[in-house]
Coordinates of C-alpha atoms in Angstrom, one line a residue:
M937 CA 30.5 -14.5 -13.2
L938 CA 29.2 -11.7 -15.4
K939 CA 25.9 -12.0 -14.1
Y940 CA 27.4 -11.7 -10.4
R941 CA 29.3 -8.6 -11.2
F942 CA 26.1 -6.8 -12.6
T943 CA 23.9 -7.6 -9.9
L944 CA 26.3 -5.9 -7.3
D945 CA 27.2 -2.9 -9.8
L946 CA 23.6 -2.4 -9.9
Q947 CA 23.5 -2.5 -5.7
L948 CA 26.4 -0.3 -5.3
F949 CA 24.8 2.3 -8.2
S950 CA 21.5 1.9 -5.9
Q951 CA 23.6 2.8 -2.7
E952 CA 25.0 6.1 -4.4
K953 CA 23.5 9.2 -2.9
T954 CA 22.5 10.6 -5.8
E955 CA 19.0 11.8 -5.2
R956 CA 17.6 14.8 -3.5
A957 CA 16.1 14.5 -0.2
T958 CA 12.6 13.9 0.1
P959 CA 10.2 16.4 2.5
K960 CA 10.2 13.3 5.5
K961 CA 13.8 13.5 5.0
R962 CA 14.2 17.6 5.6
N963 CA 11.8 17.8 8.1
D964 CA 13.3 15.2 10.4
A965 CA 16.7 16.7 10.0
R966 CA 15.1 20.2 11.2
K967 CA 13.6 18.7 13.8
K968 CA 17.3 17.3 14.8
G969 CA 18.7 20.9 14.4
Q970 CA 20.3 19.8 11.2
I971 CA 19.6 23.0 9.0
A972 CA 21.9 25.4 6.6
K973 CA 23.0 28.4 9.2
S974 CA 26.1 30.7 9.1
Q975 CA 26.6 32.0 12.1
E976 CA 28.5 34.8 10.6
I977 CA 25.4 36.8 8.9
P978 CA 23.8 38.3 12.0
G979 CA 27.4 39.3 13.0
A980 CA 28.4 40.9 10.1
L981 CA 24.6 42.7 9.4
I982 CA 24.8 43.6 13.2
L983 CA 27.8 45.6 13.0
L984 CA 27.0 47.3 9.5
F985 CA 23.9 48.7 10.7
V986 CA 25.0 49.7 14.0
F987 CA 27.6 51.6 12.1
I988 CA 24.9 52.8 9.4
S989 CA 22.5 53.9 12.4
F990 CA 25.4 56.3 13.6
F991 CA 24.2 58.8 10.8
P992 CA 20.3 59.4 11.7
L993 CA 21.2 58.7 15.5
G994 CA 24.4 60.7 15.6
G995 CA 22.8 63.9 17.5
Y996 CA 21.2 61.3 19.8
Y997 CA 25.0 59.8 20.5
K998 CA 26.5 63.2 20.7
S999 CA 24.1 64.4 23.4
R1000 CA 24.2 61.5 25.0
L1001 CA 28.4 61.4 25.5
L1002 CA 28.2 65.0 26.3
S1003 CA 25.8 64.6 29.3
L1004 CA 27.8 61.6 30.7
F1005 CA 31.1 63.6 30.7
G1006 CA 29.2 66.8 31.7
I1007 CA 28.1 64.8 34.7
L1008 CA 32.4 64.0 35.7
F1009 CA 33.9 67.3 34.6
E1010 CA 31.0 69.7 35.5
Q1011 CA 28.6 68.6 38.2
K1012 CA 30.9 65.7 40.2
L1013 CA 34.4 67.0 39.8
L1014 CA 34.4 69.0 42.9
M1015 CA 32.2 66.8 45.0
E1016 CA 32.6 65.8 48.2
V1017 CA 33.5 62.0 48.5
T1018 CA 30.7 60.5 50.4
T1019 CA 29.1 57.1 50.4
S1020 CA 25.8 58.6 49.0
N1021 CA 27.4 60.8 46.5
V1022 CA 29.7 58.1 45.0
I1023 CA 26.4 55.9 45.1
S1024 CA 24.8 58.8 43.1
L1025 CA 27.3 59.4 40.9
F1026 CA 27.6 55.8 40.0
S1027 CA 23.9 55.8 39.5
D1028 CA 23.9 58.8 37.1
L1029 CA 26.7 57.0 34.8
M1030 CA 25.0 53.7 34.4
M1031 CA 21.8 55.8 33.3
Q1032 CA 23.4 57.9 31.0
G1033 CA 25.5 54.6 29.8
F1034 CA 22.7 52.7 29.6
M1035 CA 20.7 55.4 27.5
L1036 CA 23.8 55.5 25.2
L1037 CA 23.7 51.8 24.2
V1038 CA 19.6 51.2 24.1
P1039 CA 19.7 52.1 20.6
I1040 CA 22.7 49.9 19.6
F1041 CA 21.1 46.6 21.8
G1042 CA 17.9 47.3 19.9
I1043 CA 19.4 47.0 16.9
A1044 CA 21.2 44.2 17.2
V1045 CA 18.4 42.3 18.6
V1046 CA 16.1 43.0 15.7
V1047 CA 19.3 42.5 12.8
A1048 CA 19.7 39.0 14.8
L1049 CA 16.4 37.7 14.9
I1050 CA 15.6 39.2 11.5
A1051 CA 18.8 37.3 9.9
N1052 CA 17.9 34.1 11.9
Y1053 CA 14.6 33.9 10.7
A1054 CA 15.9 34.7 7.1
Q1055 CA 18.1 31.6 7.2
V1056 CA 15.7 28.9 9.3
G1057 CA 12.1 30.4 10.1
I1058 CA 10.8 29.3 13.3
L1059 CA 12.7 26.5 15.3
F1060 CA 12.3 25.4 18.8
T1061 CA 14.6 22.3 19.4
G1062 CA 16.7 21.3 22.1
E1063 CA 18.6 18.1 19.8
P1064 CA 21.7 19.9 19.5
I1065 CA 22.4 20.8 23.1
K1066 CA 21.5 17.3 24.4
M1067 CA 24.3 15.5 26.2
K1068 CA 26.2 13.1 23.7
L1069 CA 29.2 11.1 24.8
E1070 CA 30.8 10.8 21.2
K1071 CA 31.0 14.6 21.5
L1072 CA 33.6 13.9 24.5
N1073 CA 35.8 11.4 22.4
P1074 CA 38.9 13.0 22.1
I1075 CA 39.8 10.7 19.0
S1076 CA 36.7 12.6 17.3
G1077 CA 37.8 16.0 18.3
F1078 CA 41.1 15.4 16.5
K1079 CA 40.0 14.3 13.5
N1080 CA 37.7 17.3 13.3
L1081 CA 40.5 19.5 13.7
L1082 CA 42.2 17.9 10.8
S1083 CA 38.9 17.5 8.9
L1084 CA 38.3 19.7 5.3
Q1085 CA 36.0 21.6 7.6
S1086 CA 38.4 23.3 9.8
L1087 CA 41.0 23.8 6.7
V1088 CA 37.7 25.7 5.1
E1089 CA 37.4 27.9 8.5
L1090 CA 40.9 28.4 8.6
V1091 CA 41.0 29.6 5.2
K1092 CA 37.8 31.9 5.8
N1093 CA 39.6 33.6 8.8
V1094 CA 42.4 34.2 7.1
L1095 CA 41.0 35.6 4.6
K1096 CA 38.8 37.8 6.4
L1097 CA 42.1 39.1 8.6
L1098 CA 43.7 39.9 5.7
L1099 CA 40.5 41.8 3.7
I1100 CA 39.8 43.8 7.0
G1101 CA 43.7 44.9 7.5
L1102 CA 43.7 45.8 3.7
I1103 CA 40.7 48.2 4.1
V1104 CA 42.2 49.9 7.0
Y1105 CA 45.2 50.2 5.5
Q1106 CA 44.1 51.5 2.2
T1107 CA 41.3 53.9 4.5
L1108 CA 44.0 55.7 6.7
W1109 CA 46.5 55.9 3.8
S1110 CA 44.1 58.0 1.9
E1111 CA 43.7 59.8 5.0
R1112 CA 47.4 60.1 6.1
G1113 CA 47.5 64.0 4.9
Q1114 CA 44.7 64.9 7.4
I1115 CA 46.4 62.9 10.1
M1116 CA 49.6 64.5 9.9
N1117 CA 47.8 67.6 10.2
L1118 CA 45.9 66.7 13.7
A1119 CA 48.3 68.2 15.6
R1120 CA 47.4 72.0 14.1
V1121 CA 43.6 71.5 14.4
P1122 CA 41.2 72.3 17.4
I1123 CA 40.5 69.4 19.5
G1124 CA 36.5 69.2 18.4
S1125 CA 37.9 68.8 14.5
I1126 CA 40.3 65.8 16.0
F1127 CA 37.2 64.1 17.5
S1128 CA 34.9 65.0 14.2
F1129 CA 37.8 63.4 11.9
V1130 CA 38.4 60.2 14.0
A1131 CA 34.5 59.6 14.5
G1132 CA 34.3 60.2 10.8
V1133 CA 37.0 57.8 10.0
T1134 CA 35.6 55.2 12.6
I1135 CA 32.3 55.1 11.2
K1136 CA 33.7 54.9 7.5
L1137 CA 35.7 51.9 8.7
G1138 CA 33.0 50.3 10.3
I1139 CA 30.8 50.5 7.8
E1140 CA 33.3 49.1 5.1
I1141 CA 34.0 46.3 7.2
G1142 CA 30.9 45.5 7.9
A1143 CA 30.0 45.5 4.1
I1144 CA 32.4 43.1 3.9
L1145 CA 32.1 40.8 6.0
A1146 CA 28.3 40.8 4.9
V1147 CA 29.7 40.0 1.5
L1148 CA 31.7 36.8 3.2
A1149 CA 28.9 35.5 4.9
F1150 CA 26.6 35.4 2.1
F1151 CA 29.3 33.2 0.4
D1152 CA 29.6 31.1 4.1
Y1153 CA 25.9 30.7 4.3
M1154 CA 25.6 29.4 0.5
Y1155 CA 28.5 27.0 1.1
K1156 CA 26.8 26.0 4.4
R1157 CA 23.8 25.3 2.3
Y1158 CA 25.5 23.3 -0.1
K1159 CA 27.4 21.3 2.2
H1160 CA 23.6 20.6 4.4
E1161 CA 22.3 19.6 0.7
K1162 CA 25.3 17.3 0.4
S1163 CA 24.3 15.7 3.3
L1164 CA 21.1 15.1 3.0
R1165 CA 21.3 13.3 -0.6
M1166 CA 19.8 10.2 -0.7
S1167 CA 20.2 6.8 -2.2
K1168 CA 17.4 5.1 -4.7
Q1169 CA 17.2 2.3 -1.5
D1170 CA 16.7 5.0 0.8
I1171 CA 14.0 6.2 -0.9
K1172 CA 12.4 3.0 -1.3
D1173 CA 13.0 2.3 2.2
E1174 CA 11.5 5.3 3.1
H1175 CA 8.1 4.8 1.2
K1176 CA 7.8 1.5 2.5
N1177 CA 8.3 2.7 6.5
S1178 CA 5.9 5.6 5.7
E1179 CA 3.3 3.7 3.8
G1180 CA 4.0 0.2 3.9
D1181 CA 5.7 -2.4 2.2
P1182 CA 3.8 -3.1 -1.0
L1183 CA 4.2 -7.0 -1.2
I1184 CA 2.5 -7.1 2.4
K1185 CA -0.3 -4.5 1.3
G1186 CA -0.9 -6.4 -1.5
K1187 CA -1.7 -9.7 0.1
I1188 CA -3.5 -7.6 3.0
K1189 CA -6.2 -6.2 0.1
E1190 CA -6.4 -10.0 -1.6
R1191 CA -7.1 -11.7 2.1
Q1192 CA -9.4 -8.8 2.4
R1193 CA -11.2 -9.2 -1.0
R1194 CA -11.4 -12.8 -0.4
L1195 CA -13.0 -12.8 3.2
A1196 CA -15.3 -10.0 1.5
L1197 CA -16.2 -12.8 -1.5
Q1198 CA -16.8 -15.6 1.3
R1199 CA -19.2 -13.2 3.2
M1200 CA -21.2 -12.8 -0.1
M1201 CA -21.3 -16.3 -1.2
Q1202 CA -22.7 -16.7 2.5
E1203 CA -25.7 -14.4 1.4
V1204 CA -26.4 -16.0 -1.7
P1205 CA -28.8 -18.9 0.3
K1206 CA -31.1 -16.1 1.5
A1207 CA -31.4 -14.8 -1.8
D1208 CA -35.1 -15.1 -3.3
V1209 CA -33.9 -14.9 -6.7
V1210 CA -30.6 -14.7 -9.1
I1211 CA -31.1 -12.7 -12.3
T1212 CA -28.5 -14.1 -14.7
N1213 CA -26.9 -12.6 -17.9
P1214 CA -27.0 -15.9 -18.6
T1215 CA -22.9 -16.5 -18.6
H1216 CA -21.2 -13.3 -17.7
F1217 CA -23.3 -11.8 -14.9
A1218 CA -25.2 -12.9 -11.9
I1219 CA -26.9 -10.9 -9.5
A1220 CA -28.4 -12.3 -6.4
L1221 CA -31.7 -10.5 -4.7
K1222 CA -33.8 -10.8 -1.5
Y1223 CA -36.9 -8.4 -0.3
D1224 CA -38.6 -8.7 2.7
G1225 CA -41.5 -6.6 2.9
A1226 CA -41.4 -6.2 6.7
T1227 CA -38.0 -5.1 7.1
M1228 CA -36.8 -3.8 3.5
E1229 CA -38.2 -0.8 1.3
A1230 CA -37.0 -2.1 -2.0
P1231 CA -35.6 -5.3 -3.1
T1232 CA -31.9 -5.6 -2.2
V1233 CA -28.9 -6.5 -3.8
I1234 CA -26.9 -9.5 -1.8
A1235 CA -24.4 -10.5 -4.0
K1236 CA -23.4 -9.7 -7.7
G1237 CA -20.4 -10.9 -10.0
M1238 CA -19.0 -11.6 -13.2
D1239 CA -17.4 -14.6 -15.2
F1240 CA -16.1 -16.9 -12.4
V1241 CA -17.7 -15.3 -9.7
A1242 CA -21.0 -15.1 -11.7
L1243 CA -21.0 -19.0 -12.2
R1244 CA -19.7 -19.7 -8.2
I1245 CA -23.0 -17.4 -7.1
K1246 CA -25.3 -19.6 -9.8
D1247 CA -23.8 -22.8 -8.3
I1248 CA -24.8 -21.9 -4.7
A1249 CA -28.1 -21.1 -5.7
K1250 CA -28.4 -24.2 -7.5
E1251 CA -27.3 -26.1 -4.5
H1252 CA -29.6 -24.1 -2.0
G1253 CA -32.7 -24.3 -4.4
V1254 CA -32.4 -20.5 -5.1
I1255 CA -34.6 -19.8 -8.3
M1256 CA -32.6 -18.4 -11.2
M1257 CA -34.0 -16.3 -14.2
E1258 CA -32.3 -15.1 -17.4
N1259 CA -32.8 -11.4 -18.2
R1260 CA -29.7 -10.2 -20.1
P1261 CA -30.6 -6.4 -19.9
L1262 CA -31.8 -6.3 -16.2
A1263 CA -28.8 -8.4 -15.2
R1264 CA -26.5 -6.0 -16.9
A1265 CA -28.2 -2.8 -15.7
L1266 CA -28.3 -4.1 -11.7
Y1267 CA -24.7 -5.1 -11.6
D1268 CA -23.5 -1.8 -13.3
R1269 CA -25.8 0.7 -11.1
A1270 CA -26.0 -1.1 -7.9
E1271 CA -23.5 -2.0 -5.3
I1272 CA -23.7 -4.8 -2.7
G1273 CA -26.2 -3.9 0.2
D1274 CA -28.0 -1.1 -2.2
T1275 CA -31.6 -1.2 -3.0
I1276 CA -32.5 -1.4 -6.5
P1277 CA -32.5 1.8 -8.7
A1278 CA -36.2 3.5 -8.7
D1279 CA -36.2 2.9 -12.7
L1280 CA -35.8 -0.9 -12.2
F1281 CA -38.7 -1.4 -9.9
Q1282 CA -40.8 -2.5 -12.1
A1283 CA -38.6 -5.4 -14.1
V1284 CA -37.7 -6.7 -10.7
A1285 CA -41.2 -6.7 -9.5
E1286 CA -42.3 -8.8 -12.4
V1287 CA -39.5 -11.0 -11.6
L1288 CA -40.2 -11.0 -8.1
A1289 CA -43.9 -11.6 -8.7
Y1290 CA -43.0 -14.7 -11.1
V1291 CA -40.6 -16.0 -8.7
Y1292 CA -43.4 -16.1 -6.0
K1293 CA -45.7 -17.7 -8.4
L1294 CA -43.2 -20.5 -8.9
K1295 CA -42.7 -20.8 -5.0
Q1296 CA -46.5 -21.1 -4.7
K1297 CA -46.6 -24.0 -7.2
V1298 CA -44.1 -25.9 -5.7
K1299 CA -45.9 -25.6 -2.5

């Protein structure tokens, strides 16, 4: 019973998602669109930089506004109402409005691209917009409304509203004296005051939203990392799937070694001589002057394999020669199918000459 409980606890521990995600898991999640990204960072930065742009581009916005109102009150106020005049008026107004909004649109596009690239880099995937039937399940939708994520979003939105309201209240309260005196100042001063307060509020609100968006991104990143965590068993399964089961790979290698050994043993009867240690090493050599430039190692082995080579050589009448230094040198420096090293030519030639003499006597 104790052993069973220990085994069960070990299995449960191996299933706990305590390990960091592997690069493969991260890459697969990224391809599916599962990334750590805050949708609020681009919006907050766009608001902040658009209002900051009023400082260097204030003169441009002023001239475009004056041109816009000048068309209405100076050029077109007393015009005759005809089809062509109305079309011309709206064309001019649209052009002036477009020229007024071009810098804002440009800043918004550039900031949005930079903010998204900083979060996720370059990513093109259509996985998140694929049609999935589970998204239409009302029960799942209701569960999402009551989830912890929904509660966090609610708290975050309430916090944003409270902070924005507090900033607006403090700014207007600090300017209450100026606001009370607006009825006694020229219209130009009123516009200047309103513009200054608006830009100040826009920058402060944009900065606060940017800070909140940064914390939102860190929370999204934490949730993303937590969702990608893997158990030890998950890592083992991934390793098996990507590189193959080690047990199966071991069996395949063993079978390959066995087949290679079998092919090598089939070449031993074709050898001219087998050089031995005499007990630890055996190297089978073959030389054909018509097709080979030098003697070639067609089989070699140590201990049990060497004993098997000698048995096969004895069965097929292959001459065996004992030469300990030569056998060790050939085993260490030549692989199966290789010609013998050049500095061993003389020693091997003497062995082959002796073998050929023995064969001649036998004949």
